[in-house]
Short mmCIF file of C-alpha atoms in Angstrom, two decimals:
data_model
loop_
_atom_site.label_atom_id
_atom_site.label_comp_id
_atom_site.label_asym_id
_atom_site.label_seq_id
_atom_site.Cartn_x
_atom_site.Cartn_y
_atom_site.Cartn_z
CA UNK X 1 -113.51 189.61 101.15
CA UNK X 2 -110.35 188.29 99.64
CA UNK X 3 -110.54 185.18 97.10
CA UNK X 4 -108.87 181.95 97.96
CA UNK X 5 -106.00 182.80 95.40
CA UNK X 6 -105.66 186.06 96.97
CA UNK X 7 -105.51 184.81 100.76
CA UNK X 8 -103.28 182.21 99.29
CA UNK X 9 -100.63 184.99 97.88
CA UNK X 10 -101.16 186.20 101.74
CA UNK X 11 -99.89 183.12 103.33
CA UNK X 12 -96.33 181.37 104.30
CA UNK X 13 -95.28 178.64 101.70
CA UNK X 14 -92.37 175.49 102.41
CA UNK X 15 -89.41 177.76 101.65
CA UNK X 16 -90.74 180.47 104.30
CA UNK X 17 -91.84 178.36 106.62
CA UNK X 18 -87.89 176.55 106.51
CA UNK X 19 -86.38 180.01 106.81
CA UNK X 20 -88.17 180.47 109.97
CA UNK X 21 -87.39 177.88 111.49
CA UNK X 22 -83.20 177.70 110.31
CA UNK X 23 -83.08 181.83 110.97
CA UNK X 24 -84.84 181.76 113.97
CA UNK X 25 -82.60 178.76 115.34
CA UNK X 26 -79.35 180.46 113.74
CA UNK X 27 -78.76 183.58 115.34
CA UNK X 28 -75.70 185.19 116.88
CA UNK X 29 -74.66 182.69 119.09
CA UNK X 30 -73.16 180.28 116.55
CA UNK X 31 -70.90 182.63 115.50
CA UNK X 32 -69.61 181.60 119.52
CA UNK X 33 -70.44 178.49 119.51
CA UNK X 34 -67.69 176.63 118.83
CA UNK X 35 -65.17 178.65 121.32
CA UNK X 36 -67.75 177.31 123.86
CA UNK X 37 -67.89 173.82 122.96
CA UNK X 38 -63.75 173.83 122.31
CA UNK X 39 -62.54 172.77 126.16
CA UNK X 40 -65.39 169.52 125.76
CA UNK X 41 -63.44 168.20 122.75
CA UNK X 42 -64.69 165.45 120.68
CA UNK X 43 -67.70 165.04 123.75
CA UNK X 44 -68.88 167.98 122.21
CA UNK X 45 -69.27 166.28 118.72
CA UNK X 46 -70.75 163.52 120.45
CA UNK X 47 -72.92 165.71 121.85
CA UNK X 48 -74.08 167.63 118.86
CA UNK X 49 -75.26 163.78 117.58
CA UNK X 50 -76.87 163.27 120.94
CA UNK X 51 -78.52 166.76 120.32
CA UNK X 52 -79.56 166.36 116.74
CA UNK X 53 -81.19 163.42 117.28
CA UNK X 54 -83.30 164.77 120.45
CA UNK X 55 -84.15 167.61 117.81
CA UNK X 56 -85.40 165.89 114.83
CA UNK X 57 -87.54 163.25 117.22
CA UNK X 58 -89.15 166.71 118.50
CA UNK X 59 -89.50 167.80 115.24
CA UNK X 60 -91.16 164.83 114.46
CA UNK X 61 -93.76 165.40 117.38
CA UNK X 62 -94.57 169.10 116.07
CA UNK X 63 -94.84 167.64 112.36
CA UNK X 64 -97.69 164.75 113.82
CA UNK X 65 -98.95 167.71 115.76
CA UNK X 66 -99.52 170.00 112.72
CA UNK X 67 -100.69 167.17 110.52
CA UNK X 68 -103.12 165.74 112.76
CA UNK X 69 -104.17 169.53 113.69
CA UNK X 70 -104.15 171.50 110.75
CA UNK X 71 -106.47 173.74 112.22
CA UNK X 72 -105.00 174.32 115.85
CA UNK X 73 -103.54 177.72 115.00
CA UNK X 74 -100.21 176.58 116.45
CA UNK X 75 -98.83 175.56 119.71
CA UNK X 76 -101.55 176.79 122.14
CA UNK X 77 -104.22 174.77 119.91
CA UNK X 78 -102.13 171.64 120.23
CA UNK X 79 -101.68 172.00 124.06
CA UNK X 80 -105.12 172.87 125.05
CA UNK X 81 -106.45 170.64 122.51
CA UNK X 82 -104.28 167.72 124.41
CA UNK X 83 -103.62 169.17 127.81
CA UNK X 84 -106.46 171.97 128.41
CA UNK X 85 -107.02 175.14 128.85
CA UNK X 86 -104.50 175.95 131.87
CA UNK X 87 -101.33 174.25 131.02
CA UNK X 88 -101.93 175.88 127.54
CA UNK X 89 -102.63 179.26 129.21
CA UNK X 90 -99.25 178.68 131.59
CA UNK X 91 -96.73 177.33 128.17
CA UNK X 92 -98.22 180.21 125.81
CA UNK X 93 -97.57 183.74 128.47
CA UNK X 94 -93.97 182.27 129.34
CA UNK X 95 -93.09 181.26 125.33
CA UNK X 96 -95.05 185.03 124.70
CA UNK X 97 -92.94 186.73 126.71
CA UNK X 98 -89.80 185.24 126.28
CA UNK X 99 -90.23 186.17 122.39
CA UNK X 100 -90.58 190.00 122.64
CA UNK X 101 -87.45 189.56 125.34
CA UNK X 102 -85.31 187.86 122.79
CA UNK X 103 -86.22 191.27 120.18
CA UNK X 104 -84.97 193.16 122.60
CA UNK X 105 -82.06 191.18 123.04
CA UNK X 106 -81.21 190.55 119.73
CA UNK X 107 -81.85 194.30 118.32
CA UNK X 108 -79.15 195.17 121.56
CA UNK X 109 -76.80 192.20 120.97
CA UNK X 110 -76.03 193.11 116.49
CA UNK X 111 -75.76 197.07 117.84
CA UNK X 112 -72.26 196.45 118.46
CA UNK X 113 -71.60 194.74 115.60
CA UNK X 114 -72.90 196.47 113.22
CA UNK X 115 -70.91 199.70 114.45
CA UNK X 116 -67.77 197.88 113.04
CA UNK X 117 -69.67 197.21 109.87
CA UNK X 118 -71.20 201.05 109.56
CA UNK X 119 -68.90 203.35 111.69
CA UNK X 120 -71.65 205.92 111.79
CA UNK X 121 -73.54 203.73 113.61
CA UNK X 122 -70.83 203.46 116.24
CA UNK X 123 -71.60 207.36 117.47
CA UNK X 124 -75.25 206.91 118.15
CA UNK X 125 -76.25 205.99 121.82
CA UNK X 126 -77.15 202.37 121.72
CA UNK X 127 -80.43 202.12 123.14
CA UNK X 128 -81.08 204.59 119.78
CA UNK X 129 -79.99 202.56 117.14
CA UNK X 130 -81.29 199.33 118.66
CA UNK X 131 -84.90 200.72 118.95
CA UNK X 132 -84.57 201.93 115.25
CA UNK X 133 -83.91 198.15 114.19
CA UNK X 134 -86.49 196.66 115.94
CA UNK X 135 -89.05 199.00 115.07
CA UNK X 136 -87.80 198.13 111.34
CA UNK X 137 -88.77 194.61 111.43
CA UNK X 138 -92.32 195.19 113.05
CA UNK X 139 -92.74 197.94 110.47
CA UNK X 140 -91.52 195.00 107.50
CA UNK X 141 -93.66 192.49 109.17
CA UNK X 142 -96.96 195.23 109.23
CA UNK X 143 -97.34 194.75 105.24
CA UNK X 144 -97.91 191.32 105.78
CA UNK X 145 -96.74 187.79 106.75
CA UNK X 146 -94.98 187.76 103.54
CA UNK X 147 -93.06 190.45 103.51
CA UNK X 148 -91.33 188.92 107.07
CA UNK X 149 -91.51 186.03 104.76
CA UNK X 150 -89.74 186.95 101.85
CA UNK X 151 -87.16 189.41 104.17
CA UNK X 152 -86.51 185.40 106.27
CA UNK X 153 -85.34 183.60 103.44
CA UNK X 154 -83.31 186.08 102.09
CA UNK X 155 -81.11 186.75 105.46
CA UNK X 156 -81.26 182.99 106.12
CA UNK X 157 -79.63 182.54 102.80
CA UNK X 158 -77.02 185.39 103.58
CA UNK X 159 -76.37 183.97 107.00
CA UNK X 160 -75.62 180.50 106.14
CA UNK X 161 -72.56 181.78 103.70
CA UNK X 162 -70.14 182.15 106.58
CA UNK X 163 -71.08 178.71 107.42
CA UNK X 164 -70.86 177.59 103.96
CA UNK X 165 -67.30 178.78 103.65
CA UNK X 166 -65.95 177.15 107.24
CA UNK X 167 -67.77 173.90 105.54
CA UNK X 168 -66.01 174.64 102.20
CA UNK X 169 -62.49 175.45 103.63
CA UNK X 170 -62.32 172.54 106.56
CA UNK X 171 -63.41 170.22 103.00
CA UNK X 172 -60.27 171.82 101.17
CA UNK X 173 -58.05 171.09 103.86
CA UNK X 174 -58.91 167.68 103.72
CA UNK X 175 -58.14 167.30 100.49
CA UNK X 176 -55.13 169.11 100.29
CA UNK X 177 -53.44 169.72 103.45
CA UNK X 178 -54.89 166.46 105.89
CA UNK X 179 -52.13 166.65 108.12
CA UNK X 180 -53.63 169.99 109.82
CA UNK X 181 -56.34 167.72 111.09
CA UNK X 182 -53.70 165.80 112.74
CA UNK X 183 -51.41 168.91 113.97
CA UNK X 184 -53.30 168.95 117.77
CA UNK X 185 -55.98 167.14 118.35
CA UNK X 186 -58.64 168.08 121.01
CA UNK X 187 -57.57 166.35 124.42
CA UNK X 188 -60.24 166.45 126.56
CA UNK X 189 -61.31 162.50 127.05
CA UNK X 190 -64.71 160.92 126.40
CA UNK X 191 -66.88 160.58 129.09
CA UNK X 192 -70.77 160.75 129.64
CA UNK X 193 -71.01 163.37 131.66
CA UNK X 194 -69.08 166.10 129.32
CA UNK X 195 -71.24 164.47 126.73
CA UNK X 196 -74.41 165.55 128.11
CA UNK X 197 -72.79 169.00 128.93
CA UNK X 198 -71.98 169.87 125.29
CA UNK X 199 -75.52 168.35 124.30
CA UNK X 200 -77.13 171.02 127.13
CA UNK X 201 -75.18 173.69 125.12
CA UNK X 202 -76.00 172.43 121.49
CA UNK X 203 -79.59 172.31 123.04
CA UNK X 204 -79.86 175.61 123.70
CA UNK X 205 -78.37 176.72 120.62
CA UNK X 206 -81.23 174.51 118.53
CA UNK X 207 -83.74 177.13 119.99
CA UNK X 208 -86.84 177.86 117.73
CA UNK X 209 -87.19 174.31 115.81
CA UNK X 210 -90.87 175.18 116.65
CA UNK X 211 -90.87 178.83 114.54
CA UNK X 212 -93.02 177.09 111.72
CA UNK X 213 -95.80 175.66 113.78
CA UNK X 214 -96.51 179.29 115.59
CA UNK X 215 -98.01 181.09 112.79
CA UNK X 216 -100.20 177.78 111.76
CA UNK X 217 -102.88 179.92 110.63
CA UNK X 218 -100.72 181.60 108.49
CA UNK X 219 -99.60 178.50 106.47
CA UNK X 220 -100.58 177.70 103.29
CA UNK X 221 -101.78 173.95 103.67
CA UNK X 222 -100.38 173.58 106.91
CA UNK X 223 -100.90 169.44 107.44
CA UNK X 224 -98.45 169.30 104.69
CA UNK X 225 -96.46 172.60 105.00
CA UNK X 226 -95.19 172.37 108.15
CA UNK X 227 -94.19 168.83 109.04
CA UNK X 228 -91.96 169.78 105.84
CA UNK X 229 -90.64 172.54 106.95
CA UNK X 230 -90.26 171.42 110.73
CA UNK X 231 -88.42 168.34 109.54
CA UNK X 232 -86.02 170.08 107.03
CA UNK X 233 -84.90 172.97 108.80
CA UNK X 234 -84.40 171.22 111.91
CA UNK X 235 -82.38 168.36 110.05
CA UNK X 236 -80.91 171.55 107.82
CA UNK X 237 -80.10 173.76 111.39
CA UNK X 238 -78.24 170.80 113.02
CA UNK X 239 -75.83 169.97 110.07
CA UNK X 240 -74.72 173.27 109.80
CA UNK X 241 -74.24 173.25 113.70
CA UNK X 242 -72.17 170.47 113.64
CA UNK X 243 -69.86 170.67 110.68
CA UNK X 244 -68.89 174.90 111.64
CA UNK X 245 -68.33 173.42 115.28
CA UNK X 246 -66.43 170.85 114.38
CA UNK X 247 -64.30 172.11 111.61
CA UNK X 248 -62.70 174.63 114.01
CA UNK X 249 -62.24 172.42 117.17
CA UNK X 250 -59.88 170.03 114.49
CA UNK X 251 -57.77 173.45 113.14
CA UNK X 252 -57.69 175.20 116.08
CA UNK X 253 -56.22 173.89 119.37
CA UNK X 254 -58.07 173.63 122.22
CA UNK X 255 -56.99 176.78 124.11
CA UNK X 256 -56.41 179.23 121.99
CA UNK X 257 -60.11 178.60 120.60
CA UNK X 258 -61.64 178.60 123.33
CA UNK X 259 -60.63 182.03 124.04
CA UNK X 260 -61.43 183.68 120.95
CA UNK X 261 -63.82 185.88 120.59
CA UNK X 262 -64.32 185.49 116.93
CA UNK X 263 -63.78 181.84 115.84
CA UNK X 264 -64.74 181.81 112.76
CA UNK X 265 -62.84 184.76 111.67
CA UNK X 266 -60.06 183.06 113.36
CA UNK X 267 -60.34 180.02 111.41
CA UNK X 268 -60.95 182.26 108.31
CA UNK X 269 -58.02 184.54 109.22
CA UNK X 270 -54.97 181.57 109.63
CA UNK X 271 -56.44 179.23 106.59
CA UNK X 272 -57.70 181.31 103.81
CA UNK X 273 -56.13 184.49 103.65
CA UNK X 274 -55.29 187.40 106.74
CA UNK X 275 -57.57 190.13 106.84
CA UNK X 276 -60.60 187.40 105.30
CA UNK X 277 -62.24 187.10 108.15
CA UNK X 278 -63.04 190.84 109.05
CA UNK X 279 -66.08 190.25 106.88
CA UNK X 280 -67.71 188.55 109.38
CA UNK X 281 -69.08 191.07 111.34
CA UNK X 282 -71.27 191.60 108.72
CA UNK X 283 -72.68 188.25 108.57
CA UNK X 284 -72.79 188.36 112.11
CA UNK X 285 -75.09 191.68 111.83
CA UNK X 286 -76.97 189.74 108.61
CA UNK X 287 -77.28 186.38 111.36
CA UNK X 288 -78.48 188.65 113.92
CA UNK X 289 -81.45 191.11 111.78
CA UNK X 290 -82.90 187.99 110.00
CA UNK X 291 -83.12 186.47 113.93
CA UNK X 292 -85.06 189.76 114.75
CA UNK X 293 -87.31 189.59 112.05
CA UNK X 294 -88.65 186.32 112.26
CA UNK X 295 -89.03 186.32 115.91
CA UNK X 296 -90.85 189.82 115.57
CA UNK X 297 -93.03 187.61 112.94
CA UNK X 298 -93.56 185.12 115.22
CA UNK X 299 -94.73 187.11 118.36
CA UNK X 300 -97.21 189.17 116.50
CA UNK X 301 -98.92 185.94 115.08
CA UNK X 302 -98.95 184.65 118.77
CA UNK X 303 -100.21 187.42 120.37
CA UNK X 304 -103.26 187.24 117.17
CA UNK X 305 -103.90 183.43 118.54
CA UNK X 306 -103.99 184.41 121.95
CA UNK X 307 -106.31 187.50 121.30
CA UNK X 308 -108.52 185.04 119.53
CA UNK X 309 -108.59 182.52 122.03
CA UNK X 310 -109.61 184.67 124.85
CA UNK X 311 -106.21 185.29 126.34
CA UNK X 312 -105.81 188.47 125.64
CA UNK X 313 -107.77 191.71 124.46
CA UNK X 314 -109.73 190.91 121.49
CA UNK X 315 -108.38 193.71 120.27
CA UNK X 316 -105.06 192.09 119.82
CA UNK X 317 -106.11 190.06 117.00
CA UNK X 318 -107.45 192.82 114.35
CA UNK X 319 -105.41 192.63 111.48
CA UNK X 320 -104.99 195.65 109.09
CA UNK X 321 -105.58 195.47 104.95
CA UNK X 322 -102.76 193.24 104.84
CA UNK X 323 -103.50 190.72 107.14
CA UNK X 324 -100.80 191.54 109.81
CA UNK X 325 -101.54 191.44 113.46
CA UNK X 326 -101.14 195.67 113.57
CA UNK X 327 -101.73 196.42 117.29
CA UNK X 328 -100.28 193.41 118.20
CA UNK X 329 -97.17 194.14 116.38
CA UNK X 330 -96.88 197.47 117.72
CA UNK X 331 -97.59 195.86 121.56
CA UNK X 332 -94.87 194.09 121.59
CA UNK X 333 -92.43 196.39 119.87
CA UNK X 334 -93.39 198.84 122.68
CA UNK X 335 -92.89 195.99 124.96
CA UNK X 336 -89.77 194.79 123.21
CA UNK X 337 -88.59 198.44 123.56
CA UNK X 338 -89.19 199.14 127.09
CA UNK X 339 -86.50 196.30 127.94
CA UNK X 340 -84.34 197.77 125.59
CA UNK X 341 -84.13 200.96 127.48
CA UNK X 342 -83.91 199.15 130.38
CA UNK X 343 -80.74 197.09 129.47
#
């Protein structure tokens, strides 16, 4: 039987915990983001408010949740300790099986990308090389929750560069160059219902606020780990939304970002140097992996909770010598790769 230091050494700490939740939130769609909130304007920056504070008050709820029920093993103990059994049965098989859906989507979606990164990979089939990253990441995440851990903060460090640099440059401009802000403005007028449009897209895009609470169990002092964690990265996940957003709906005009495909690089490209932003697609690819492996985390520790509460095989829940959900893990990667050879 392991000591308390060892189990300790075994568990998710503040800084993993905030990875989760920022890389799981931040995946590939930001890097689209603002071409889809250009044609709303400044109602999409009005959104993003409208959004962020929506976010952090339900951060706030999953925070009281987890410090009031340290011992709730995540979601499905918080809704069938409030709720019961059959809502909490109902929430936890649709969130389950939207998670090993969105490996599968995610191991497809940085293929493509990462084929302009690593040419090579540009001359395998696709369904290939996407079933040889996601069966990387339940492989990483089989020594251990820290090992997912430890591979989370370092791609949510890598991923927020790109955003770091849009932040950086559209602060440079600013200072040296104002009247760009000025050059075209976004047209679009204010009015509440384009508001609430943008906010339904920022919404979407603040997916996975709730990664830190799923592997509860997991948590090294979880009534005050998580509510930290929750708080931060959700706070963390919606500034970064809304300064890269914004920055190139003021640099930009309106049309011409909303039909690029690459915004960022555009942005890059025109302000900082041609040829700058073809570096992107590798953050993209970075955005994208560190997205795979902390939902992969995430829907082996769910499927443990769920094998432990009777909602699945009990077999579901043995762990191996490091204390990762094993056959769970390699359920849902089979899972994860049927839809991928479906797609």
């Amino acid at each position: 039987m392991a000591s308390n230091g060892e189990e300790g050494q075994r568990k998710l700490g503040f800084w993993m915990c905030t990875a989760l939740v920022v890389g799981n939130t931040i995946g590939m769609g930001i890097f689209l983001l603002p071409a889809s909130l250009a044609p709303y304007g400044f109602n999409a920056t009005l959104g993003w408010l409208v959004t962020a504070l929506g976010c952090v008050a339900l951060a706030r709820v999953f925070a009281r949740l987890a410090r009031e029920m340290p011992d709730a093993d995540g979601p499905y103990g918080y809704i069938r300790s409030t709720l019961g059994d059959i809502p909490a049965y109902i929430a936890i098989w649709c969130y389950w099986v939207s998670l090993w859906i969105t490996n599968a989507a995610l191991a497809t979606g940085v293929v493509g990308y990462l084929g302009a990164v690593f040419p090579p990979v540009a001359d395998m089939q696709p369904a290939i090389a996407a079933l040889i990253l996601l069966w990387t990441f339940v492989v990483i995440n089989l020594f251990g929750v820290r090992s997912g851990g430890r591979v989370q903060v370092a791609t949510a460090a890598l991923k927020l560069l790109p955003m770091l640099a849009v932040a950086l440059l559209g602060v440079w401009l600013l200072l040296t160059s104002p009247e760009v802000y000025a050059a075209h403005p976004p047209t679009a007028p204010i009015r509440a219902g384009e508001v609430m449009a943008a906010s339904t897209i920022a919404l979407f895009a603040m997916l996975g606020l709730e990664s830190a609470t799923v592997p509860a169990s997991r948590v090294h002092d979880p009534a005050r780990t998580i509510p930290r964690a929750t708080i931060v990265g959700t706070v963390l996940t919606a500034a970064i939304y809304l300064v890269v957003s914004t920055v190139p709906m003021l640099l930009i005009p309106e049309q011409e970002l909303a039909g690029a495909n690459a915004p960022f690089a555009m942005v890059m490209d025109r302000f900082a140097g041609a040829g700058v932003g073809r570096w992107l697609a590798l953050f993209v690819v970075i955005s994208g992996l560190g997205a795979l492996n902390g939902w992969t985390l995430l829907v082996g520790e769910l499927t443990r909770t769920m094998a432990v509460n009777g909602v699945m095989p009990a077999a579901l829940a043995r762990n191996n010598r490091r204390g990762a959900p094993m056959i769970a893990l390699l359920v849902t990667g089979v899972l994860g790769s049927g839809m991928v050879l479906m797609s």
